[in-house]
PDB file of C-alpha atoms in Angstrom:
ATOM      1  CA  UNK A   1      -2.085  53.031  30.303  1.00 47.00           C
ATOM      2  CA  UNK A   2      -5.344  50.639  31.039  1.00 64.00           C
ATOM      3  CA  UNK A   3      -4.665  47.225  32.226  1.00 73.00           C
ATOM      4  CA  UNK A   4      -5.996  44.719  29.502  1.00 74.00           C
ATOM      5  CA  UNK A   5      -7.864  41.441  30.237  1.00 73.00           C
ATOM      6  CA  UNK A   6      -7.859  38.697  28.403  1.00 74.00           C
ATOM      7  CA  UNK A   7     -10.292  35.666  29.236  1.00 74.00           C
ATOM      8  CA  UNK A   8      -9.936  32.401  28.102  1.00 82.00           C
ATOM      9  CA  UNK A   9      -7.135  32.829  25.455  1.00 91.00           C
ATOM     10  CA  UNK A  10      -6.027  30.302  23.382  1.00 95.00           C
ATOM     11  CA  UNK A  11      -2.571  29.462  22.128  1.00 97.00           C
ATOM     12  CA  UNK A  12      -0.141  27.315  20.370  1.00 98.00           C
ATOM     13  CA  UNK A  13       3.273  25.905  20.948  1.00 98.00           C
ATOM     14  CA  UNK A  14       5.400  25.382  18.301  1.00 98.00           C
ATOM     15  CA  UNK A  15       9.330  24.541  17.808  1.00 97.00           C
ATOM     16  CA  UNK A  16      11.724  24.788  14.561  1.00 97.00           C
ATOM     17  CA  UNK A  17      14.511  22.850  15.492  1.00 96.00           C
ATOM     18  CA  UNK A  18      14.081  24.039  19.260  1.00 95.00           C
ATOM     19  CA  UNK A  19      13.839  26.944  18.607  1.00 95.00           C
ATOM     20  CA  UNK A  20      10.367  27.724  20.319  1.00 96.00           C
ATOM     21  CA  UNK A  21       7.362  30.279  19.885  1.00 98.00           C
ATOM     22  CA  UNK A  22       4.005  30.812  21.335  1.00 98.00           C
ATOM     23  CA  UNK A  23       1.384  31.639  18.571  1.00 98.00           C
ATOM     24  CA  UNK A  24      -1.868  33.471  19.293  1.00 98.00           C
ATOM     25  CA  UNK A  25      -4.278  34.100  16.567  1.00 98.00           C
ATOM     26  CA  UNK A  26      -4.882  37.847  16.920  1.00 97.00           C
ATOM     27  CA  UNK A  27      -7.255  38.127  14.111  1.00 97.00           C
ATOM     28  CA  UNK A  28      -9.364  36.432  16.624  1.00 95.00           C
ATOM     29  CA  UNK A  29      -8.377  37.884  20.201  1.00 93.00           C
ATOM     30  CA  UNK A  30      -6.980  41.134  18.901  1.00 93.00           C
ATOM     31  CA  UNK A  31      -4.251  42.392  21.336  1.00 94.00           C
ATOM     32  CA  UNK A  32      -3.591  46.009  21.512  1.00 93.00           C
ATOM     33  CA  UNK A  33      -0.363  46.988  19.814  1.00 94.00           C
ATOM     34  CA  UNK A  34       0.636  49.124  22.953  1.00 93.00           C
ATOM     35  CA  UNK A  35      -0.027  45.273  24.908  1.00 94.00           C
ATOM     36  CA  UNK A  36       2.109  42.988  22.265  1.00 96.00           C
ATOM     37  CA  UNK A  37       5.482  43.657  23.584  1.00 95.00           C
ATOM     38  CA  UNK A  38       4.069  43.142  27.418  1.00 95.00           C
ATOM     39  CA  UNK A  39       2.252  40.289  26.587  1.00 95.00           C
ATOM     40  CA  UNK A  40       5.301  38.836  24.893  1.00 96.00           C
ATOM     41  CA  UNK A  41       7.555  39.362  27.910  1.00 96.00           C
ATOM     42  CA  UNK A  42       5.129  37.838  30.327  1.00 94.00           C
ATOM     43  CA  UNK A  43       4.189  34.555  28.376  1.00 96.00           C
ATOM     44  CA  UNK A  44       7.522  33.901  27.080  1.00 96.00           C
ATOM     45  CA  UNK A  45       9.354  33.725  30.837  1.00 95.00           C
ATOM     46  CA  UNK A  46      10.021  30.440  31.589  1.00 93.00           C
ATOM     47  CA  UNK A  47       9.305  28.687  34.780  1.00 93.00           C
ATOM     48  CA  UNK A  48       7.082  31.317  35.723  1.00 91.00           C
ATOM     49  CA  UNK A  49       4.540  31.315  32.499  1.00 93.00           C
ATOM     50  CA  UNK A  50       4.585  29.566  29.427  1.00 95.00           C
ATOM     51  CA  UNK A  51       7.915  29.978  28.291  1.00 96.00           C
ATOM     52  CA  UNK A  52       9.834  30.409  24.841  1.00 97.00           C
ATOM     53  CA  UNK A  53      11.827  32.071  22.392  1.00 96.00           C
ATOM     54  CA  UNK A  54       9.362  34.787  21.209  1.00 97.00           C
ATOM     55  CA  UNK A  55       6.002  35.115  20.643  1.00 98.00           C
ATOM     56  CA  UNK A  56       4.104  35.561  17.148  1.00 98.00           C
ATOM     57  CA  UNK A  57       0.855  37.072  16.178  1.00 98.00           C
ATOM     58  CA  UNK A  58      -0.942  36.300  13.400  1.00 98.00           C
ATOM     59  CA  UNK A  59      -2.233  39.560  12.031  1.00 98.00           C
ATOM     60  CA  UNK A  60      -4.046  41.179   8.641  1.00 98.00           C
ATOM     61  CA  UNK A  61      -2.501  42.226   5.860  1.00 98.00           C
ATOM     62  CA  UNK A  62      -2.806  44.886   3.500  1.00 96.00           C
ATOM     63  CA  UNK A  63      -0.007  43.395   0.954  1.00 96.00           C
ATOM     64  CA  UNK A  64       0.183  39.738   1.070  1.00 98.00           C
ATOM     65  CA  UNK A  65      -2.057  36.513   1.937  1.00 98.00           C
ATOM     66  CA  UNK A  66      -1.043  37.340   6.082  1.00 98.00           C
ATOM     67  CA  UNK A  67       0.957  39.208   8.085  1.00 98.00           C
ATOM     68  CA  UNK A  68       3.369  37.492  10.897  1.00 98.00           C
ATOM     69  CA  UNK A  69       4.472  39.516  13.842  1.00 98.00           C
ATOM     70  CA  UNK A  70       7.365  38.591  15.998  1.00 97.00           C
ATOM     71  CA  UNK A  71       8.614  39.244  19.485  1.00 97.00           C
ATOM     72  CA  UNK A  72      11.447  38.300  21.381  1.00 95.00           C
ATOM     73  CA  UNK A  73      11.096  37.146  25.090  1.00 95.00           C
ATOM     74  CA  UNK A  74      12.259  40.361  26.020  1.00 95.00           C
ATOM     75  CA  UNK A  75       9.890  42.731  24.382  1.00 96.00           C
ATOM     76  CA  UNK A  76      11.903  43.569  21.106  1.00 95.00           C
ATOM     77  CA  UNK A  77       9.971  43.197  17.991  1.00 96.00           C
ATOM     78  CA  UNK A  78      12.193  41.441  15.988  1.00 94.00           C
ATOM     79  CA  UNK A  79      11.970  41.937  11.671  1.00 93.00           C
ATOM     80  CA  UNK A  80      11.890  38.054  10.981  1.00 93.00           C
ATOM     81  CA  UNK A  81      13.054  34.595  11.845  1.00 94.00           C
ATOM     82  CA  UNK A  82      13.272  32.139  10.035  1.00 95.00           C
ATOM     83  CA  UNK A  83      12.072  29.444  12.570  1.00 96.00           C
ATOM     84  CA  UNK A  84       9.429  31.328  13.920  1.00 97.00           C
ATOM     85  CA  UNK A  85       8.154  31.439   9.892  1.00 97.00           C
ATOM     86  CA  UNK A  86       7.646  28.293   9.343  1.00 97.00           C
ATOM     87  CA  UNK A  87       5.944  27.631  12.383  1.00 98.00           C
ATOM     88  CA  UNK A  88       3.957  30.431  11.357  1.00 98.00           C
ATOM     89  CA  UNK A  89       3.089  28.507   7.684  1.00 98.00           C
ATOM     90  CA  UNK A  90       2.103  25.467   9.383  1.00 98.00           C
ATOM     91  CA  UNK A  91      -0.298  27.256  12.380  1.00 98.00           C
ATOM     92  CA  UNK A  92      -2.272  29.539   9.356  1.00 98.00           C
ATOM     93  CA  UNK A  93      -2.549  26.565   6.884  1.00 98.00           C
ATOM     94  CA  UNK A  94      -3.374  23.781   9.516  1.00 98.00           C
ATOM     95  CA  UNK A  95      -6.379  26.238  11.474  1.00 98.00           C
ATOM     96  CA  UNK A  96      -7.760  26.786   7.929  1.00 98.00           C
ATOM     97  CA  UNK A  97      -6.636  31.023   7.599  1.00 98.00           C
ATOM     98  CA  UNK A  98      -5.189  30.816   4.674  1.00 98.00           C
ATOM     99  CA  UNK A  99      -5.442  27.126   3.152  1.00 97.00           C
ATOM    100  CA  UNK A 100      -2.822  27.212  -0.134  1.00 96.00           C
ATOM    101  CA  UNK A 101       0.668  25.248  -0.430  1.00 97.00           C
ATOM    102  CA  UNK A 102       1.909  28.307  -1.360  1.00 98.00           C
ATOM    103  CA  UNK A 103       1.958  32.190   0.905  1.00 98.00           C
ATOM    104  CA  UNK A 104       2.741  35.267   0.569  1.00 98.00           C
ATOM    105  CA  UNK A 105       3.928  36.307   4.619  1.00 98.00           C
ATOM    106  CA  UNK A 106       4.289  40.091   5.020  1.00 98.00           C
ATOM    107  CA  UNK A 107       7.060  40.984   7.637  1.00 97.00           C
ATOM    108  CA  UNK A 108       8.973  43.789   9.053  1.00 95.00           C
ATOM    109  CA  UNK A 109      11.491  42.531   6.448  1.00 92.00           C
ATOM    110  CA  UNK A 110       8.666  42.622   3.764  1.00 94.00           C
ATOM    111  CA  UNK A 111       6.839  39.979   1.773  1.00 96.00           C
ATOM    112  CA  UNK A 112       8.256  36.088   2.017  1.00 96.00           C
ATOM    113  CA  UNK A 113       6.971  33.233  -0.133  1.00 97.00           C
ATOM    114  CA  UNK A 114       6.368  29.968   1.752  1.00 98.00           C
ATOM    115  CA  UNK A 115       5.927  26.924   0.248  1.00 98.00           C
ATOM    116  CA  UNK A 116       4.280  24.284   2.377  1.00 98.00           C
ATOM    117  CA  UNK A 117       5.078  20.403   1.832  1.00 97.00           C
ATOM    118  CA  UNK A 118       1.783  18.939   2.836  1.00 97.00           C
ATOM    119  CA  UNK A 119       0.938  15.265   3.649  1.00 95.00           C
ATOM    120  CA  UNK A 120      -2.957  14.300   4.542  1.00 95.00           C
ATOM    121  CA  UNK A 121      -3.438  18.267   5.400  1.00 95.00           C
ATOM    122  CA  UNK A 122      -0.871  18.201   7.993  1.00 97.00           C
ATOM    123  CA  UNK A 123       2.655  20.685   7.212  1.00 98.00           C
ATOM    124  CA  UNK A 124       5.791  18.453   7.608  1.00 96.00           C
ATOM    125  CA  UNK A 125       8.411  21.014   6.367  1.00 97.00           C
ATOM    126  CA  UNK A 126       8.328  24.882   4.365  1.00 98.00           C
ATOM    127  CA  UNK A 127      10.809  26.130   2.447  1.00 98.00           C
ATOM    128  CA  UNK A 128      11.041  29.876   2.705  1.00 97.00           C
ATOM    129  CA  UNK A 129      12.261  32.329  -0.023  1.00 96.00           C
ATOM    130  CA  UNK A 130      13.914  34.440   2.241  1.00 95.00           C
ATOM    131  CA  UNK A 131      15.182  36.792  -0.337  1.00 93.00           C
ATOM    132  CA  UNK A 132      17.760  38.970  -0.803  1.00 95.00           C
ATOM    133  CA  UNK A 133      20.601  38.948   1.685  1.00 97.00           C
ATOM    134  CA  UNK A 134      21.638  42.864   2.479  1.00 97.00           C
ATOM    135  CA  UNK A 135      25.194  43.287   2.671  1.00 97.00           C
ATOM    136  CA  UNK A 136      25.424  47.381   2.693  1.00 97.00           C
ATOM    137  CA  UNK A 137      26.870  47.960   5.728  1.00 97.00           C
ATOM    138  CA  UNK A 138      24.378  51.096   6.613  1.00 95.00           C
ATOM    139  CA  UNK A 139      21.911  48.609   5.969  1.00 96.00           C
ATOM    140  CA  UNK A 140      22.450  46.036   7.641  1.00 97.00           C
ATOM    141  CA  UNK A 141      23.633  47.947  10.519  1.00 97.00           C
ATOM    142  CA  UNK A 142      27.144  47.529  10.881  1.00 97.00           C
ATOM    143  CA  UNK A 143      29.348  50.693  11.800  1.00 95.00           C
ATOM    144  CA  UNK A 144      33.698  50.442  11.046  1.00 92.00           C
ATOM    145  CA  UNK A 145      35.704  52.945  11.338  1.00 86.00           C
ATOM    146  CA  UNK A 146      37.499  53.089   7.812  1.00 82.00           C
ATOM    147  CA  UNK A 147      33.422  52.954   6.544  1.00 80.00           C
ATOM    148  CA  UNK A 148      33.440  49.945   3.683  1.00 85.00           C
ATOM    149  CA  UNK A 149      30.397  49.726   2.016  1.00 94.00           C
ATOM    150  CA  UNK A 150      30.774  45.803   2.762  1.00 96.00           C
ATOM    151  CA  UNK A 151      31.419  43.970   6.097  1.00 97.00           C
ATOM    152  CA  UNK A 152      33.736  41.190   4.867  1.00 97.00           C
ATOM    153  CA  UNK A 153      36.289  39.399   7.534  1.00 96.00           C
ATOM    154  CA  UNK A 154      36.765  42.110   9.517  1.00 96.00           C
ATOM    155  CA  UNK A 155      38.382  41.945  12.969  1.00 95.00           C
ATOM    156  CA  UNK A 156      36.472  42.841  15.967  1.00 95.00           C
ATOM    157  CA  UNK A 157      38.290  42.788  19.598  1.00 95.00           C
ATOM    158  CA  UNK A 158      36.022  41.348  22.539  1.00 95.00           C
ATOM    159  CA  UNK A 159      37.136  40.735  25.589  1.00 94.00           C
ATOM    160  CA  UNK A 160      40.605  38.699  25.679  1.00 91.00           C
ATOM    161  CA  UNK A 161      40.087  37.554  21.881  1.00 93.00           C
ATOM    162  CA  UNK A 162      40.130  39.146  18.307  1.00 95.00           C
ATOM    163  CA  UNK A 163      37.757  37.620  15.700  1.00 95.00           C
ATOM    164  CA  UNK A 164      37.330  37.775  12.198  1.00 96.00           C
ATOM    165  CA  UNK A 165      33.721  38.633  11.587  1.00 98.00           C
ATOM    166  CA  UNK A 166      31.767  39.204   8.579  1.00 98.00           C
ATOM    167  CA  UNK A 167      28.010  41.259   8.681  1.00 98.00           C
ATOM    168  CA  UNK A 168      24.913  40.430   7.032  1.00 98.00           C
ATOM    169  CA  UNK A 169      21.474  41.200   7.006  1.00 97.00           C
ATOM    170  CA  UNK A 170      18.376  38.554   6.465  1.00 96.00           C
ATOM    171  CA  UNK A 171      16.270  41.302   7.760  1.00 92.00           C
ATOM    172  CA  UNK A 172      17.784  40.954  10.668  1.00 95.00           C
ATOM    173  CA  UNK A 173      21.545  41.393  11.486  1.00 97.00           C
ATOM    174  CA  UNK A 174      24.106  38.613  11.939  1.00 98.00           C
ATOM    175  CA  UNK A 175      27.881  38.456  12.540  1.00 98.00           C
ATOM    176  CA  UNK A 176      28.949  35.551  11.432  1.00 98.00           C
ATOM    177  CA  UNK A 177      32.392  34.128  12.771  1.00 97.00           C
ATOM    178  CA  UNK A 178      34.093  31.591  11.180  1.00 97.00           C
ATOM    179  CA  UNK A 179      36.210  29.049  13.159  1.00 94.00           C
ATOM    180  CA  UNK A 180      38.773  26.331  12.762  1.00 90.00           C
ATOM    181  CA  UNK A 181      38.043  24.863  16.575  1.00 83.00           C
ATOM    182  CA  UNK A 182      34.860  23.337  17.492  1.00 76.00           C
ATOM    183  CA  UNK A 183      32.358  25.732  18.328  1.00 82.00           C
ATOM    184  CA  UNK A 184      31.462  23.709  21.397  1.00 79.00           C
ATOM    185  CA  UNK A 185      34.645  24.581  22.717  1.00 77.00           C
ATOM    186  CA  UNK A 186      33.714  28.825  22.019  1.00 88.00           C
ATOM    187  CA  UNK A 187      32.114  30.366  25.111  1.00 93.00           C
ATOM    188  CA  UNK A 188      29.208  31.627  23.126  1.00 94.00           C
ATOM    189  CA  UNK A 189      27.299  32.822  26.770  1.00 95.00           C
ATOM    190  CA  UNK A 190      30.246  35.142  27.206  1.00 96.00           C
ATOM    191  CA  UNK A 191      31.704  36.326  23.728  1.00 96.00           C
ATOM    192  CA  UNK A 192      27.973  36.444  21.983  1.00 96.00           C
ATOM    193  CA  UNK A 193      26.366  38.579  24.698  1.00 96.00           C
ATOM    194  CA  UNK A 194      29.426  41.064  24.291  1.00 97.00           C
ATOM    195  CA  UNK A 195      29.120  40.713  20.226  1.00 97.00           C
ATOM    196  CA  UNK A 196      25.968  41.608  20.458  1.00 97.00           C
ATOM    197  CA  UNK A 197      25.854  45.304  22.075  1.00 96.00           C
ATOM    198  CA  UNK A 198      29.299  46.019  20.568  1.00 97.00           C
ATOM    199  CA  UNK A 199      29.213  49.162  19.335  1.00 95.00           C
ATOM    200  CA  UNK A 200      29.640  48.329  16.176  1.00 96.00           C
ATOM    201  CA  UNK A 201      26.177  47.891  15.689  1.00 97.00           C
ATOM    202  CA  UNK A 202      23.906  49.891  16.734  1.00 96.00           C
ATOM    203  CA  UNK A 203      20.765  47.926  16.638  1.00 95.00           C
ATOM    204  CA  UNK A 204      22.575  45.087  18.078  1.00 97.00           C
ATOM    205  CA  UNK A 205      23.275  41.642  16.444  1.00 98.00           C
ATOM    206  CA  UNK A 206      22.849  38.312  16.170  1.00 97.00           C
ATOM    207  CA  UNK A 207      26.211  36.206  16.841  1.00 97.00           C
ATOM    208  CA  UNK A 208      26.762  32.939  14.818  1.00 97.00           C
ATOM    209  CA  UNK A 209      30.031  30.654  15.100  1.00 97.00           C
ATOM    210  CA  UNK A 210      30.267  28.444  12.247  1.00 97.00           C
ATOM    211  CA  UNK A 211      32.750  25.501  12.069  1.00 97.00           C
ATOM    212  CA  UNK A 212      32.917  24.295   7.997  1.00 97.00           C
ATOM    213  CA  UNK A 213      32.665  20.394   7.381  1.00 97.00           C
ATOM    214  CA  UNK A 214      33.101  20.282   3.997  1.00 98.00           C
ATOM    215  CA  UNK A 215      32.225  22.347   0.813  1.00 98.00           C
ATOM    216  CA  UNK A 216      28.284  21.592   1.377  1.00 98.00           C
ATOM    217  CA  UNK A 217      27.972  21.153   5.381  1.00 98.00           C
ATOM    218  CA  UNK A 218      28.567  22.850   8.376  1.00 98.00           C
ATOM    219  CA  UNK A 219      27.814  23.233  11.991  1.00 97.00           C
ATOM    220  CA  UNK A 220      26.295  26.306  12.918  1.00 97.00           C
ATOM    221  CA  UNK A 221      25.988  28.175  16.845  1.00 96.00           C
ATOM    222  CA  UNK A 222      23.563  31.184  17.292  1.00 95.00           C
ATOM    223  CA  UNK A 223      23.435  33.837  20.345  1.00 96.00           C
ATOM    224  CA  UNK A 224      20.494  35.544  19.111  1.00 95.00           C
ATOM    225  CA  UNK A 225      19.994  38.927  19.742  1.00 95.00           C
ATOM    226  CA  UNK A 226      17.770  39.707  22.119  1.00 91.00           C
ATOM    227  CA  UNK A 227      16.904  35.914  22.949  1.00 93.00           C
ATOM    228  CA  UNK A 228      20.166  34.481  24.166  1.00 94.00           C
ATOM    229  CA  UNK A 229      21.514  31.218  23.056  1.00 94.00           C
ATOM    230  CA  UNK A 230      19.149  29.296  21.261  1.00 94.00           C
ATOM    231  CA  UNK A 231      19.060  25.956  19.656  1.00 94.00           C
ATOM    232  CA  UNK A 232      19.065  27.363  15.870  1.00 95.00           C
ATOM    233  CA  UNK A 233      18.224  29.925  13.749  1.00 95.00           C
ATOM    234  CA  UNK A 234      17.013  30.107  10.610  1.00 96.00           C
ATOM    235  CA  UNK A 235      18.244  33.566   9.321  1.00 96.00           C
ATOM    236  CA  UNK A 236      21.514  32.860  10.762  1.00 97.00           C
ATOM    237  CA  UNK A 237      21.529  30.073   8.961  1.00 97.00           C
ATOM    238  CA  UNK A 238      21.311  31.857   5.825  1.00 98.00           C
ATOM    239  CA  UNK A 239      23.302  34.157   6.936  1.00 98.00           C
ATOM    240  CA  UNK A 240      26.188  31.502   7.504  1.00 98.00           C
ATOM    241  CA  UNK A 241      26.027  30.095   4.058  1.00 98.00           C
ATOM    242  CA  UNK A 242      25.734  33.733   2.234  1.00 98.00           C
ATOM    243  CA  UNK A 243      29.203  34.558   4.263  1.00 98.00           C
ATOM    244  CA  UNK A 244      30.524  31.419   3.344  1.00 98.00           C
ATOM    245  CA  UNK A 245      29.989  31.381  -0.034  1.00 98.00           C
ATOM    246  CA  UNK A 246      30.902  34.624  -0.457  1.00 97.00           C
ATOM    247  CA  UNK A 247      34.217  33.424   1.166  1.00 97.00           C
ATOM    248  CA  UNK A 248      34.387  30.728  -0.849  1.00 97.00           C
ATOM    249  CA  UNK A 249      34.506  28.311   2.049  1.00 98.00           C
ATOM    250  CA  UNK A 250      31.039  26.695   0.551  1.00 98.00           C
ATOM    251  CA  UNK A 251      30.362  25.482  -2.799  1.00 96.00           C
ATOM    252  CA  UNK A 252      28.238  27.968  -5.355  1.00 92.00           C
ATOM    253  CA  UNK A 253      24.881  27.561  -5.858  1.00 93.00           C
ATOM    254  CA  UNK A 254      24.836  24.227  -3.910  1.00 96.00           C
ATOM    255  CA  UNK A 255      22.346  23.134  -0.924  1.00 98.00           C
ATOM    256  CA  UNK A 256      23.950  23.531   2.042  1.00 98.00           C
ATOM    257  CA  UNK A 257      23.371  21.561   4.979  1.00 98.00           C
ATOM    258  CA  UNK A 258      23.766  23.354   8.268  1.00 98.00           C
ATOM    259  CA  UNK A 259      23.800  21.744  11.759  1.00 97.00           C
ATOM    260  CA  UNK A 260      21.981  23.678  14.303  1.00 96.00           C
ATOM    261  CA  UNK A 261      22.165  22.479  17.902  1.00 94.00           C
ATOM    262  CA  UNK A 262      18.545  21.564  17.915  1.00 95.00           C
ATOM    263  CA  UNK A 263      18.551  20.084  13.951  1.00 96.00           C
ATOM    264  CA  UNK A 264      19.157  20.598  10.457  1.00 97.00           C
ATOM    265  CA  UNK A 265      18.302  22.917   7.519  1.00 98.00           C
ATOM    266  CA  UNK A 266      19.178  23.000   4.244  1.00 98.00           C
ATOM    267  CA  UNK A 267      19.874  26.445   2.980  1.00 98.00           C
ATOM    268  CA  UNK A 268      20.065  27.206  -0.995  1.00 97.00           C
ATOM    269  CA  UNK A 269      21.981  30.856  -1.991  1.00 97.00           C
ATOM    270  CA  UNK A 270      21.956  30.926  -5.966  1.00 95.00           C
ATOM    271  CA  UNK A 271      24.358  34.226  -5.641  1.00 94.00           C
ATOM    272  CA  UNK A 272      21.188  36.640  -5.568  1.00 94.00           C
ATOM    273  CA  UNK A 273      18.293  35.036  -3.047  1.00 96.00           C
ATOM    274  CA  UNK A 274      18.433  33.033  -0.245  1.00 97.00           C
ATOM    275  CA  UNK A 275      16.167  30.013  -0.117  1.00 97.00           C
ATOM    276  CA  UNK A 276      15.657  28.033   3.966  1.00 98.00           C
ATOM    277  CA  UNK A 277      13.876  24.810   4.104  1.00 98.00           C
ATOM    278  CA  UNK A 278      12.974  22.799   7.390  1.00 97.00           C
ATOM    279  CA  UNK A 279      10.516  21.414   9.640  1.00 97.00           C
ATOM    280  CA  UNK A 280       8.038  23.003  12.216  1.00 97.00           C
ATOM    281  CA  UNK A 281       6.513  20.913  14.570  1.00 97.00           C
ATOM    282  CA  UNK A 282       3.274  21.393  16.884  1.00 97.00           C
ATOM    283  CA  UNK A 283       4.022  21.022  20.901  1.00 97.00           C
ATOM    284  CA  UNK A 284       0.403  21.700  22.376  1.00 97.00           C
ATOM    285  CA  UNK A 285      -2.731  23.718  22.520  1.00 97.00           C
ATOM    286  CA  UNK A 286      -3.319  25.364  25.842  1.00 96.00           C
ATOM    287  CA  UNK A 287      -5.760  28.140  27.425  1.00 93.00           C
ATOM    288  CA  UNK A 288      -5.070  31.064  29.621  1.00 88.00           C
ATOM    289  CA  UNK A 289      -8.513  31.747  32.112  1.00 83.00           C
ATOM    290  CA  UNK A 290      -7.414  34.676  32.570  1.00 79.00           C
ATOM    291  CA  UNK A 291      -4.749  37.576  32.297  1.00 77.00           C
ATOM    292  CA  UNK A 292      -4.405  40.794  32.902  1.00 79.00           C
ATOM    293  CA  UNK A 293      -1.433  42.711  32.562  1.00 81.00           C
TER     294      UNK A 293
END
């Protein structure tokens, strides 16, 4: 494979709640697809390059206003996030690609609607229909041995522990665990790494621990897959609140604020889609002289 140079590319940071992504305009700079994963890998490692949670390209579409693809800092191409979106909304409306309150965003997921809150053209929050949550368990994938066709409280051994997990898919998977101790107190390092390559799912998972509140708040910790801890997570957010409401641990067709280690979201399931709303906030502009990997 030919080494690729790149002179004098230009990027973005951006954060959603902490959880942070480099965006590169590749309408413009047009990186190879056999180079996305690489490049990913090599700007996201921290202390050594940039550093972040993934990295997202904006790219053409065929079916909606834009297309957003995501990778995590270790190559993997992930289907969406919903942090990483609305980043994504603010970067396209604020460099004048696509300049509407409302967009259509094709993912690997499909097409999400994003609907900017604007202020003197600058994006303060975006509230994403995230649509349907999957809960077919050869959808999402989840794999049990008695083969449900739904993932509901469940009990999964790892390690010294047994937890009660339930599966979901935002177009990504989750397990989400539901606890009556704090979650600070949960080794999520240790038991989220082994969560997720269980073999239970077979393309991996993201791990939440959620601690309920009350009827219309809780705190929410994310291993993400492929990423490691993080400071929140947007589709495990949603995921959270689908579980929980299905569980009847949250109130019906209620906002729900959730407590992410780096902020809040409000997540809205009406029994059939999934709405996310939040902020995304610009860290800097930089320029790479040149790379080649």
């Amino acid at each position: 494979m030919n080494n690729y140079n790149t002179e004098d590319l230009e990027f973005e940071k951006y954060h959603g709640l902490g959880n942070d992504y480099i965006l590169i305009n590749n309408l413009k700079y047009k990186i190879p697809e056999e180079k996305m994963n690489e490049l990913a890998k090599l700007l996201c490692t921290p202390h050594f390059s940039i550093g972040a949670d993934g990295l997202i390209y904006v790219c053409k579409s065929q079916k909606a206003d834009i297309r957003m693809r995501i990778f995590n800092n270790d190559g993997s191409e992930a289907e969406m996030c919903g942090n990483g979106i609305r980043c994504f909304s603010k970067y396209i409306y604020e460099h004048d690609i696509i300049k509407k309150g409302e967009i259509s965003i094709e993912t690997l997921k499909g097409i999400n609607i994003a609907q900017l809150n604007i202020t003197n053209n600058t994006v303060s929050t975006v509230k994403i229909d995230m649509g349907k949550p999957i809960l077919d368990c050869e959808q999402i994938p989840v794999e049990l041995d008695d083969y449900p066709s739904q993932c509901i409280n469940e009990q999964i051994v790892v390690l010294d522990k047994i937890f009660n997990f339930s599966a979901v898919s935002m177009g990504n998977p989750h397990a989400v665990i539901f606890t009556k101790n704090l979650i600070s107190d949960i080794d999520l390092n240790k038991y989220g790494a082994n969560i997720e390559s269980d073999e239970h799912f077979p393309r991996k998972t993201n791990v939440e621990f959620v601690k309920i509140i009350s009827k219309k708040e809780a705190n929410v910790r994310v291993f993400e897959r492929g990423v490691g801890i993080t400071n929140s997570c947007g589709t495990g957010s949603c995921a959270a609140v689908v579980v929980g409401t299905i569980l009847g641990l949250f109130e019906k067709n209620t906002p729900i604020l959730i407590h992410n280690d780096g902020g809040d979201l409000i997540i809205h399931y009406n029994g059939k889609e999934v709405f996310m709303e939040g902020p995304a906030i610009k860290v800097f502009t930089g320029y790479i002289d040149k790379i080649e990997f």
